[in-house]
Amino acid sequence: MARPVFFSVGGTRDRKLAEATKALLPDNLVYLYTRTGEEGVSIRREIDAEIQGCLLFVVFWSDDYLASEYATSELAQFRKSAEAYSGREILVVPTTRRSPNPQHKWKNPISGLTEFALGRWRLDRTLDRAPDSQKIAEHVRRRMEQVQIGADVLVPRPSVQQHLKGALGAAQYRSKEFLLIAGFEGDGRRTAIVQYMDSSSRHLTRKNITFDSFENPDDLLPRLLEVCGISLIDANRVLDDVRADRTSAIKELRRLIHGMRESKNYLVVTMDRFSGVDVTVGLPSWVADVFAGFRDGNAPLVFFVTSAPIHNADIEHYPHAGYIRIPGLDEQEMKELVFR
């Protein structure tokens, strides 16, 4: 049975980088094949079967391999095979800064036509300062999610883990209970949080809740009641008390979150701007009313994740909170994977 991810490599530099990237991913997901770069070499039947069966085709592309016209001919064969099936994601990983050029045209050795060498293949660049193999592995993981394979795969990001550890650290071996996390890449933020908590507080269970920036505490409360496992009868009682002004949504939200300590849970709150609200606006003011009072504890309690910018004026409302910005992958503005 073909593996869902196919790595196609050429020169020595390609292979070293591909092997380092493959080591960060589950071994049973990736098939790594080294192209020969020799004249008259066709794709072997078993290799072609792997290409046909994969859902994500990743080609590592470098100058030293492409210097040979035979290598170009062989790569054309791989491209033809990879592009023959709809629904497949294709990713190009250049292993040199300016190779390949997305505007470069070649005479296709198979069709004889002059065309863009890359065709519909995708180039990517990352703003993350992680080592090269980690950046590529994160790109691959996101493509895997797009084709709905390996949705739970977490790519190691040691540099981000160190930043999280530093942001959460408190005196006397304690931890900040509340952490603000900014960053435009939702999956990358999830990966970082899960990996950190799995390594430092594995005994705690993650609970997730999401809301939009235009919503308010009254919108958030019913979701948190459900997430916390409150029975329908008790939840309706709480909501009735809020509507009758016998209590407030903010007070009930705080009570539920504090109760997570005893139930050995931690909460990931994701606020994204799905409604088209101005992205230059900071956090809603009521968020501080709910979360600003959390201090230091034995373990993190709340991760508040947002794609909105968090300004210094916002952070001042959270005197006991940690703050980190997790860099993500910008695929729209940057079209080349640049190694720092």
mmCIF file of C-alpha atoms in Angstrom:
data_model
loop_
_atom_site.group_PDB
_atom_site.id
_atom_site.type_symbol
_atom_site.label_atom_id
_atom_site.label_comp_id
_atom_site.label_asym_id
_atom_site.label_seq_id
_atom_site.Cartn_x
_atom_site.Cartn_y
_atom_site.Cartn_z
ATOM 1 C CA MET A 1 0.000 0.000 0.000
ATOM 2 C CA ALA A 2 1.406 3.385 -1.035
ATOM 3 C CA ARG A 3 2.323 5.870 1.653
ATOM 4 C CA PRO A 4 0.379 9.165 1.653
ATOM 5 C CA VAL A 5 3.473 11.405 1.410
ATOM 6 C CA PHE A 6 6.131 11.010 -1.299
ATOM 7 C CA PHE A 7 9.533 12.741 -0.974
ATOM 8 C CA SER A 8 11.399 13.050 -4.279
ATOM 9 C CA VAL A 9 15.070 14.060 -3.891
ATOM 10 C CA GLY A 10 17.945 14.549 -6.297
ATOM 11 C CA GLY A 11 21.384 15.828 -5.262
ATOM 12 C CA THR A 12 23.328 15.267 -2.046
ATOM 13 C CA ARG A 13 22.036 18.480 -0.482
ATOM 14 C CA ASP A 14 18.475 17.414 -1.282
ATOM 15 C CA ARG A 15 18.856 14.064 0.415
ATOM 16 C CA LYS A 16 20.385 15.388 3.637
ATOM 17 C CA LEU A 17 17.596 17.920 4.051
ATOM 18 C CA ALA A 18 14.871 15.432 3.094
ATOM 19 C CA GLU A 19 16.160 12.849 5.573
ATOM 20 C CA ALA A 20 16.260 15.444 8.372
ATOM 21 C CA THR A 21 12.684 16.456 7.544
ATOM 22 C CA LYS A 22 11.460 12.869 7.304
ATOM 23 C CA ALA A 23 12.876 12.154 10.773
ATOM 24 C CA LEU A 24 10.435 14.714 12.215
ATOM 25 C CA LEU A 25 7.380 12.994 10.714
ATOM 26 C CA PRO A 26 5.807 9.598 11.404
ATOM 27 C CA ASP A 27 7.885 7.087 9.467
ATOM 28 C CA ASN A 28 4.887 5.197 8.102
ATOM 29 C CA LEU A 29 3.601 8.327 6.315
ATOM 30 C CA VAL A 30 6.611 9.199 4.150
ATOM 31 C CA TYR A 31 8.202 7.370 1.203
ATOM 32 C CA LEU A 32 11.606 8.860 0.310
ATOM 33 C CA TYR A 33 12.985 8.230 -3.169
ATOM 34 C CA THR A 34 16.300 9.454 -4.575
ATOM 35 C CA ARG A 35 16.140 10.261 -8.271
ATOM 36 C CA THR A 36 19.053 8.907 -10.293
ATOM 37 C CA GLY A 37 19.758 11.840 -12.607
ATOM 38 C CA GLU A 38 20.957 9.392 -15.277
ATOM 39 C CA GLU A 39 20.178 9.314 -18.978
ATOM 40 C CA GLY A 40 17.402 7.048 -20.149
ATOM 41 C CA VAL A 41 16.138 6.181 -16.679
ATOM 42 C CA SER A 42 12.386 5.750 -16.423
ATOM 43 C CA ILE A 43 10.358 5.667 -13.239
ATOM 44 C CA ARG A 44 10.284 2.112 -11.986
ATOM 45 C CA ARG A 45 6.851 0.524 -11.811
ATOM 46 C CA GLU A 46 6.866 0.238 -8.018
ATOM 47 C CA ILE A 47 7.955 3.876 -7.641
ATOM 48 C CA ASP A 48 5.262 5.038 -10.053
ATOM 49 C CA ALA A 49 2.728 3.122 -7.944
ATOM 50 C CA GLU A 50 3.913 5.049 -4.877
ATOM 51 C CA ILE A 51 3.494 8.356 -6.719
ATOM 52 C CA GLN A 52 0.032 7.427 -7.951
ATOM 53 C CA GLY A 53 -1.052 6.414 -4.456
ATOM 54 C CA CYS A 54 0.301 9.415 -2.543
ATOM 55 C CA LEU A 55 -1.797 12.423 -1.555
ATOM 56 C CA LEU A 56 1.096 14.831 -1.011
ATOM 57 C CA PHE A 57 4.029 14.964 -3.420
ATOM 58 C CA VAL A 58 7.097 16.865 -2.151
ATOM 59 C CA VAL A 59 10.008 17.497 -4.493
ATOM 60 C CA PHE A 60 13.359 18.743 -3.158
ATOM 61 C CA TRP A 61 14.945 20.867 -5.870
ATOM 62 C CA SER A 62 18.561 22.070 -5.955
ATOM 63 C CA ASP A 63 21.057 23.507 -8.417
ATOM 64 C CA ASP A 64 23.586 20.688 -8.201
ATOM 65 C CA TYR A 65 21.017 18.139 -9.339
ATOM 66 C CA LEU A 66 19.471 20.263 -12.075
ATOM 67 C CA ALA A 67 22.863 20.972 -13.670
ATOM 68 C CA SER A 68 22.405 17.777 -15.673
ATOM 69 C CA GLU A 69 20.052 17.746 -18.674
ATOM 70 C CA TYR A 70 19.308 14.132 -17.854
ATOM 71 C CA ALA A 71 18.162 15.181 -14.385
ATOM 72 C CA THR A 72 15.810 17.685 -16.005
ATOM 73 C CA SER A 73 14.348 14.948 -18.184
ATOM 74 C CA GLU A 74 13.872 12.671 -15.191
ATOM 75 C CA LEU A 75 12.267 15.431 -13.150
ATOM 76 C CA ALA A 76 9.836 16.047 -16.022
ATOM 77 C CA GLN A 77 8.744 12.428 -15.704
ATOM 78 C CA PHE A 78 8.097 12.840 -11.997
ATOM 79 C CA ARG A 79 6.201 16.059 -12.570
ATOM 80 C CA LYS A 80 4.013 14.481 -15.235
ATOM 81 C CA SER A 81 3.200 11.550 -12.959
ATOM 82 C CA ALA A 82 2.535 13.733 -9.918
ATOM 83 C CA GLU A 83 0.271 16.179 -11.759
ATOM 84 C CA ALA A 84 -1.761 13.483 -13.456
ATOM 85 C CA TYR A 85 -4.170 13.089 -10.529
ATOM 86 C CA SER A 86 -6.545 15.759 -9.226
ATOM 87 C CA GLY A 87 -6.855 16.395 -5.518
ATOM 88 C CA ARG A 88 -3.154 15.888 -4.850
ATOM 89 C CA GLU A 89 -1.169 18.600 -3.062
ATOM 90 C CA ILE A 90 2.259 19.300 -4.564
ATOM 91 C CA LEU A 91 4.995 21.157 -2.695
ATOM 92 C CA VAL A 92 8.390 22.310 -3.987
ATOM 93 C CA VAL A 93 11.193 22.712 -1.448
ATOM 94 C CA PRO A 94 14.120 24.663 -2.925
ATOM 95 C CA THR A 95 17.365 23.794 -1.169
ATOM 96 C CA THR A 96 19.165 26.885 -2.410
ATOM 97 C CA ARG A 97 18.015 30.452 -1.936
ATOM 98 C CA ARG A 98 17.201 31.335 -5.549
ATOM 99 C CA SER A 99 16.409 27.920 -6.960
ATOM 100 C CA PRO A 100 14.058 27.332 -8.575
ATOM 101 C CA ASN A 101 12.837 30.565 -10.155
ATOM 102 C CA PRO A 102 9.010 30.528 -10.431
ATOM 103 C CA GLN A 103 9.251 32.603 -13.631
ATOM 104 C CA HIS A 104 11.784 30.272 -15.246
ATOM 105 C CA LYS A 105 10.649 28.529 -18.424
ATOM 106 C CA TRP A 106 12.021 25.365 -19.920
ATOM 107 C CA LYS A 107 11.443 23.194 -22.932
ATOM 108 C CA ASN A 108 9.678 20.206 -21.487
ATOM 109 C CA PRO A 109 11.697 17.138 -22.541
ATOM 110 C CA ILE A 110 8.515 15.051 -22.735
ATOM 111 C CA SER A 111 6.020 17.320 -24.496
ATOM 112 C CA GLY A 112 8.538 19.500 -26.356
ATOM 113 C CA LEU A 113 6.590 22.635 -25.271
ATOM 114 C CA THR A 114 8.109 25.748 -23.693
ATOM 115 C CA GLU A 115 6.374 26.269 -20.354
ATOM 116 C CA PHE A 116 6.887 27.402 -16.794
ATOM 117 C CA ALA A 117 9.181 24.840 -15.238
ATOM 118 C CA LEU A 118 7.230 24.691 -11.991
ATOM 119 C CA GLY A 119 3.765 24.418 -13.512
ATOM 120 C CA ARG A 120 1.191 24.500 -10.721
ATOM 121 C CA TRP A 121 3.679 23.421 -8.066
ATOM 122 C CA ARG A 122 3.789 25.453 -4.874
ATOM 123 C CA LEU A 123 6.733 27.359 -3.395
ATOM 124 C CA ASP A 124 6.746 28.369 0.250
ATOM 125 C CA ARG A 125 8.698 30.521 2.631
ATOM 126 C CA THR A 126 8.480 30.546 6.395
ATOM 127 C CA LEU A 127 9.063 33.393 8.846
ATOM 128 C CA ASP A 128 9.866 30.966 11.647
ATOM 129 C CA ARG A 129 13.452 31.019 12.897
ATOM 130 C CA ALA A 130 13.498 27.282 13.475
ATOM 131 C CA PRO A 131 16.088 25.065 11.738
ATOM 132 C CA ASP A 132 15.460 24.335 8.064
ATOM 133 C CA SER A 133 14.148 20.791 8.515
ATOM 134 C CA GLN A 134 11.627 21.917 11.154
ATOM 135 C CA LYS A 135 10.316 24.689 8.907
ATOM 136 C CA ILE A 136 9.846 22.284 6.017
ATOM 137 C CA ALA A 137 8.233 19.659 8.246
ATOM 138 C CA GLU A 138 5.721 22.245 9.423
ATOM 139 C CA HIS A 139 4.865 23.073 5.801
ATOM 140 C CA VAL A 140 4.443 19.371 5.071
ATOM 141 C CA ARG A 141 2.222 18.902 8.133
ATOM 142 C CA ARG A 142 -0.107 21.676 6.968
ATOM 143 C CA ARG A 143 -0.362 20.155 3.507
ATOM 144 C CA MET A 144 -1.174 16.828 5.151
ATOM 145 C CA GLU A 145 -4.072 18.458 6.965
ATOM 146 C CA GLN A 146 -5.326 19.942 3.681
ATOM 147 C CA VAL A 147 -5.551 16.500 2.123
ATOM 148 C CA GLN A 148 -6.971 15.119 5.393
ATOM 149 C CA ILE A 149 -4.169 12.781 6.359
ATOM 150 C CA GLY A 150 -2.337 12.809 9.657
ATOM 151 C CA ALA A 151 -4.469 15.535 11.210
ATOM 152 C CA ASP A 152 -3.009 14.783 14.643
ATOM 153 C CA VAL A 153 0.620 14.884 13.540
ATOM 154 C CA LEU A 154 2.640 17.344 15.610
ATOM 155 C CA VAL A 155 5.952 18.550 14.198
ATOM 156 C CA PRO A 156 8.588 19.217 16.888
ATOM 157 C CA ARG A 157 9.309 22.930 17.294
ATOM 158 C CA PRO A 158 11.988 23.137 20.026
ATOM 159 C CA SER A 159 12.647 26.854 19.576
ATOM 160 C CA VAL A 160 8.972 27.675 20.164
ATOM 161 C CA GLN A 161 8.905 25.345 23.172
ATOM 162 C CA GLN A 162 11.743 27.301 24.727
ATOM 163 C CA HIS A 163 9.869 30.579 24.191
ATOM 164 C CA LEU A 164 6.752 29.110 25.794
ATOM 165 C CA LYS A 165 8.744 27.863 28.745
ATOM 166 C CA GLY A 166 10.282 31.298 29.228
ATOM 167 C CA ALA A 167 6.951 33.115 28.953
ATOM 168 C CA LEU A 168 5.277 30.830 31.512
ATOM 169 C CA GLY A 169 8.108 30.718 34.027
ATOM 170 C CA ALA A 170 7.520 32.211 37.486
ATOM 171 C CA ALA A 171 9.439 32.422 40.733
ATOM 172 C CA GLN A 172 9.990 29.424 43.011
ATOM 173 C CA TYR A 173 9.469 26.855 40.230
ATOM 174 C CA ARG A 174 5.884 27.927 39.676
ATOM 175 C CA SER A 175 4.090 28.778 36.425
ATOM 176 C CA LYS A 176 1.992 31.644 35.198
ATOM 177 C CA GLU A 177 -1.620 30.490 34.955
ATOM 178 C CA PHE A 178 -2.574 32.762 32.068
ATOM 179 C CA LEU A 179 -0.691 33.154 28.787
ATOM 180 C CA LEU A 180 -1.525 35.432 25.861
ATOM 181 C CA ILE A 181 -0.488 33.967 22.512
ATOM 182 C CA ALA A 182 -0.534 35.999 19.308
ATOM 183 C CA GLY A 183 0.041 34.652 15.806
ATOM 184 C CA PHE A 184 -1.787 34.292 12.516
ATOM 185 C CA GLU A 185 -1.302 30.540 12.124
ATOM 186 C CA GLY A 186 -3.950 28.628 14.049
ATOM 187 C CA ASP A 187 -2.504 25.161 13.468
ATOM 188 C CA GLY A 188 0.985 26.226 14.429
ATOM 189 C CA ARG A 189 -0.257 27.670 17.696
ATOM 190 C CA ARG A 190 -2.179 24.477 18.503
ATOM 191 C CA THR A 191 0.899 22.402 17.782
ATOM 192 C CA ALA A 192 3.068 24.470 20.085
ATOM 193 C CA ILE A 193 0.619 24.385 23.011
ATOM 194 C CA VAL A 194 -0.043 20.646 22.780
ATOM 195 C CA GLN A 195 3.644 19.811 22.614
ATOM 196 C CA TYR A 196 4.503 22.036 25.562
ATOM 197 C CA MET A 197 1.758 20.669 27.790
ATOM 198 C CA ASP A 198 2.505 17.058 26.807
ATOM 199 C CA SER A 199 6.079 17.543 27.972
ATOM 200 C CA SER A 200 5.468 19.607 31.121
ATOM 201 C CA SER A 201 1.937 18.805 32.363
ATOM 202 C CA ARG A 202 0.863 15.546 30.771
ATOM 203 C CA HIS A 203 -1.583 14.848 33.622
ATOM 204 C CA LEU A 204 -3.782 17.786 32.536
ATOM 205 C CA THR A 205 -6.521 17.451 29.904
ATOM 206 C CA ARG A 206 -6.987 20.085 27.240
ATOM 207 C CA LYS A 207 -10.346 21.811 26.761
ATOM 208 C CA ASN A 208 -10.939 24.051 23.741
ATOM 209 C CA ILE A 209 -13.321 26.926 23.188
ATOM 210 C CA THR A 210 -13.553 29.381 20.291
ATOM 211 C CA PHE A 211 -15.301 32.713 19.889
ATOM 212 C CA ASP A 212 -15.361 35.629 17.486
ATOM 213 C CA SER A 213 -14.113 39.096 18.339
ATOM 214 C CA PHE A 214 -17.580 40.667 18.053
ATOM 215 C CA GLU A 215 -19.065 38.333 20.687
ATOM 216 C CA ASN A 216 -19.383 38.993 24.417
ATOM 217 C CA PRO A 217 -19.355 37.019 27.724
ATOM 218 C CA ASP A 218 -23.000 36.031 27.296
ATOM 219 C CA ASP A 219 -22.054 34.260 24.044
ATOM 220 C CA LEU A 220 -19.063 32.521 25.588
ATOM 221 C CA LEU A 221 -20.740 31.247 28.760
ATOM 222 C CA PRO A 222 -23.020 28.534 27.204
ATOM 223 C CA ARG A 223 -20.044 27.073 25.318
ATOM 224 C CA LEU A 224 -17.857 26.941 28.401
ATOM 225 C CA LEU A 225 -20.641 25.298 30.403
ATOM 226 C CA GLU A 226 -20.777 22.571 27.754
ATOM 227 C CA VAL A 227 -16.992 22.221 27.569
ATOM 228 C CA CYS A 228 -16.798 21.822 31.340
ATOM 229 C CA GLY A 229 -19.344 19.003 31.260
ATOM 230 C CA ILE A 230 -22.050 20.839 33.222
ATOM 231 C CA SER A 231 -25.390 19.043 32.991
ATOM 232 C CA LEU A 232 -28.139 20.622 30.906
ATOM 233 C CA ILE A 233 -30.302 21.262 33.979
ATOM 234 C CA ASP A 234 -27.487 22.989 35.895
ATOM 235 C CA ALA A 235 -26.387 24.938 32.811
ATOM 236 C CA ASN A 236 -29.915 26.258 32.224
ATOM 237 C CA ARG A 237 -30.098 27.255 35.873
ATOM 238 C CA VAL A 238 -26.904 29.288 35.541
ATOM 239 C CA LEU A 239 -28.103 30.962 32.340
ATOM 240 C CA ASP A 240 -31.460 31.796 33.953
ATOM 241 C CA ASP A 241 -29.628 33.413 36.876
ATOM 242 C CA VAL A 242 -27.576 35.500 34.442
ATOM 243 C CA ARG A 243 -30.688 36.641 32.568
ATOM 244 C CA ALA A 244 -32.338 37.543 35.892
ATOM 245 C CA ASP A 245 -29.246 39.510 36.986
ATOM 246 C CA ARG A 246 -28.739 37.282 40.037
ATOM 247 C CA THR A 247 -25.199 36.779 38.774
ATOM 248 C CA SER A 248 -23.159 37.850 35.734
ATOM 249 C CA ALA A 249 -21.672 35.984 32.788
ATOM 250 C CA ILE A 250 -18.201 37.256 33.710
ATOM 251 C CA LYS A 251 -18.504 35.936 37.274
ATOM 252 C CA GLU A 252 -19.708 32.531 36.049
ATOM 253 C CA LEU A 253 -16.951 32.312 33.450
ATOM 254 C CA ARG A 254 -14.330 32.950 36.123
ATOM 255 C CA ARG A 255 -15.922 30.375 38.446
ATOM 256 C CA LEU A 256 -15.868 27.699 35.737
ATOM 257 C CA ILE A 257 -12.266 28.394 34.782
ATOM 258 C CA HIS A 258 -11.056 28.338 38.390
ATOM 259 C CA GLY A 259 -12.873 25.012 38.791
ATOM 260 C CA MET A 260 -10.645 23.501 36.112
ATOM 261 C CA ARG A 261 -7.807 23.254 38.622
ATOM 262 C CA GLU A 262 -9.705 20.629 40.615
ATOM 263 C CA SER A 263 -10.781 18.706 37.508
ATOM 264 C CA LYS A 264 -7.168 18.708 36.231
ATOM 265 C CA ASN A 265 -7.975 20.502 32.977
ATOM 266 C CA TYR A 266 -6.503 23.450 31.161
ATOM 267 C CA LEU A 267 -8.291 25.723 28.689
ATOM 268 C CA VAL A 268 -7.280 26.910 25.226
ATOM 269 C CA VAL A 269 -9.389 29.939 24.282
ATOM 270 C CA THR A 270 -9.140 30.895 20.608
ATOM 271 C CA MET A 271 -10.358 34.309 19.493
ATOM 272 C CA ASP A 272 -10.220 34.874 15.742
ATOM 273 C CA ARG A 273 -11.742 37.565 13.582
ATOM 274 C CA PHE A 274 -14.109 35.613 11.367
ATOM 275 C CA SER A 275 -16.586 38.499 11.161
ATOM 276 C CA GLY A 276 -14.365 40.913 9.273
ATOM 277 C CA VAL A 277 -13.781 43.242 12.210
ATOM 278 C CA ASP A 278 -10.876 45.673 11.804
ATOM 279 C CA VAL A 279 -7.767 43.593 12.584
ATOM 280 C CA THR A 280 -5.922 46.643 13.951
ATOM 281 C CA VAL A 281 -8.258 46.774 16.946
ATOM 282 C CA GLY A 282 -6.913 45.106 20.083
ATOM 283 C CA LEU A 283 -8.587 42.690 22.459
ATOM 284 C CA PRO A 284 -12.190 43.354 23.581
ATOM 285 C CA SER A 285 -12.210 45.134 26.940
ATOM 286 C CA TRP A 286 -14.305 42.472 28.683
ATOM 287 C CA VAL A 287 -11.608 39.835 28.143
ATOM 288 C CA ALA A 288 -9.536 41.475 30.892
ATOM 289 C CA ASP A 289 -12.538 41.333 33.254
ATOM 290 C CA VAL A 290 -12.579 37.558 32.877
ATOM 291 C CA PHE A 291 -8.892 36.667 32.700
ATOM 292 C CA ALA A 292 -6.770 39.473 34.199
ATOM 293 C CA GLY A 293 -6.930 38.174 37.773
ATOM 294 C CA PHE A 294 -5.091 34.887 37.232
ATOM 295 C CA ARG A 295 -1.727 34.746 38.973
ATOM 296 C CA ASP A 296 0.986 32.101 39.432
ATOM 297 C CA GLY A 297 0.182 28.462 40.112
ATOM 298 C CA ASN A 298 1.469 24.928 39.792
ATOM 299 C CA ALA A 299 0.722 24.710 36.060
ATOM 300 C CA PRO A 300 -0.694 26.800 33.194
ATOM 301 C CA LEU A 301 -4.478 27.122 33.363
ATOM 302 C CA VAL A 302 -5.513 29.261 30.374
ATOM 303 C CA PHE A 303 -3.919 29.825 26.971
ATOM 304 C CA PHE A 304 -5.639 32.763 25.250
ATOM 305 C CA VAL A 305 -4.856 32.537 21.532
ATOM 306 C CA THR A 306 -5.652 35.272 19.045
ATOM 307 C CA SER A 307 -4.783 36.248 15.494
ATOM 308 C CA ALA A 308 -5.313 39.882 16.452
ATOM 309 C CA PRO A 309 -2.315 42.048 17.339
ATOM 310 C CA ILE A 310 -1.793 42.350 21.074
ATOM 311 C CA HIS A 311 -0.631 45.878 21.849
ATOM 312 C CA ASN A 312 1.313 46.997 24.908
ATOM 313 C CA ALA A 313 -1.794 48.840 26.058
ATOM 314 C CA ASP A 314 -3.668 45.528 26.067
ATOM 315 C CA ILE A 315 -0.942 43.635 27.915
ATOM 316 C CA GLU A 316 -0.935 46.233 30.722
ATOM 317 C CA HIS A 317 -4.396 44.978 31.718
ATOM 318 C CA TYR A 318 -2.895 41.550 32.491
ATOM 319 C CA PRO A 319 -0.139 42.235 35.056
ATOM 320 C CA HIS A 320 0.355 38.570 35.972
ATOM 321 C CA ALA A 321 0.077 37.097 32.461
ATOM 322 C CA GLY A 322 2.763 35.765 30.183
ATOM 323 C CA TYR A 323 2.909 36.803 26.531
ATOM 324 C CA ILE A 324 4.383 35.200 23.408
ATOM 325 C CA ARG A 325 4.029 35.650 19.670
ATOM 326 C CA ILE A 326 4.384 32.373 17.793
ATOM 327 C CA PRO A 327 5.620 32.994 14.253
ATOM 328 C CA GLY A 328 3.728 31.192 11.540
ATOM 329 C CA LEU A 329 4.037 30.440 7.863
ATOM 330 C CA ASP A 330 3.169 33.239 5.477
ATOM 331 C CA GLU A 331 2.277 31.624 2.179
ATOM 332 C CA GLN A 332 0.704 34.600 0.419
ATOM 333 C CA GLU A 333 3.464 37.199 0.547
ATOM 334 C CA MET A 334 6.553 34.995 0.492
ATOM 335 C CA LYS A 335 7.035 32.599 -2.387
ATOM 336 C CA GLU A 336 10.363 31.034 -1.545
ATOM 337 C CA LEU A 337 11.601 28.922 1.335
ATOM 338 C CA VAL A 338 14.605 30.911 2.570
ATOM 339 C CA PHE A 339 17.028 29.326 5.011
ATOM 340 C CA ARG A 340 18.238 31.657 7.742
#
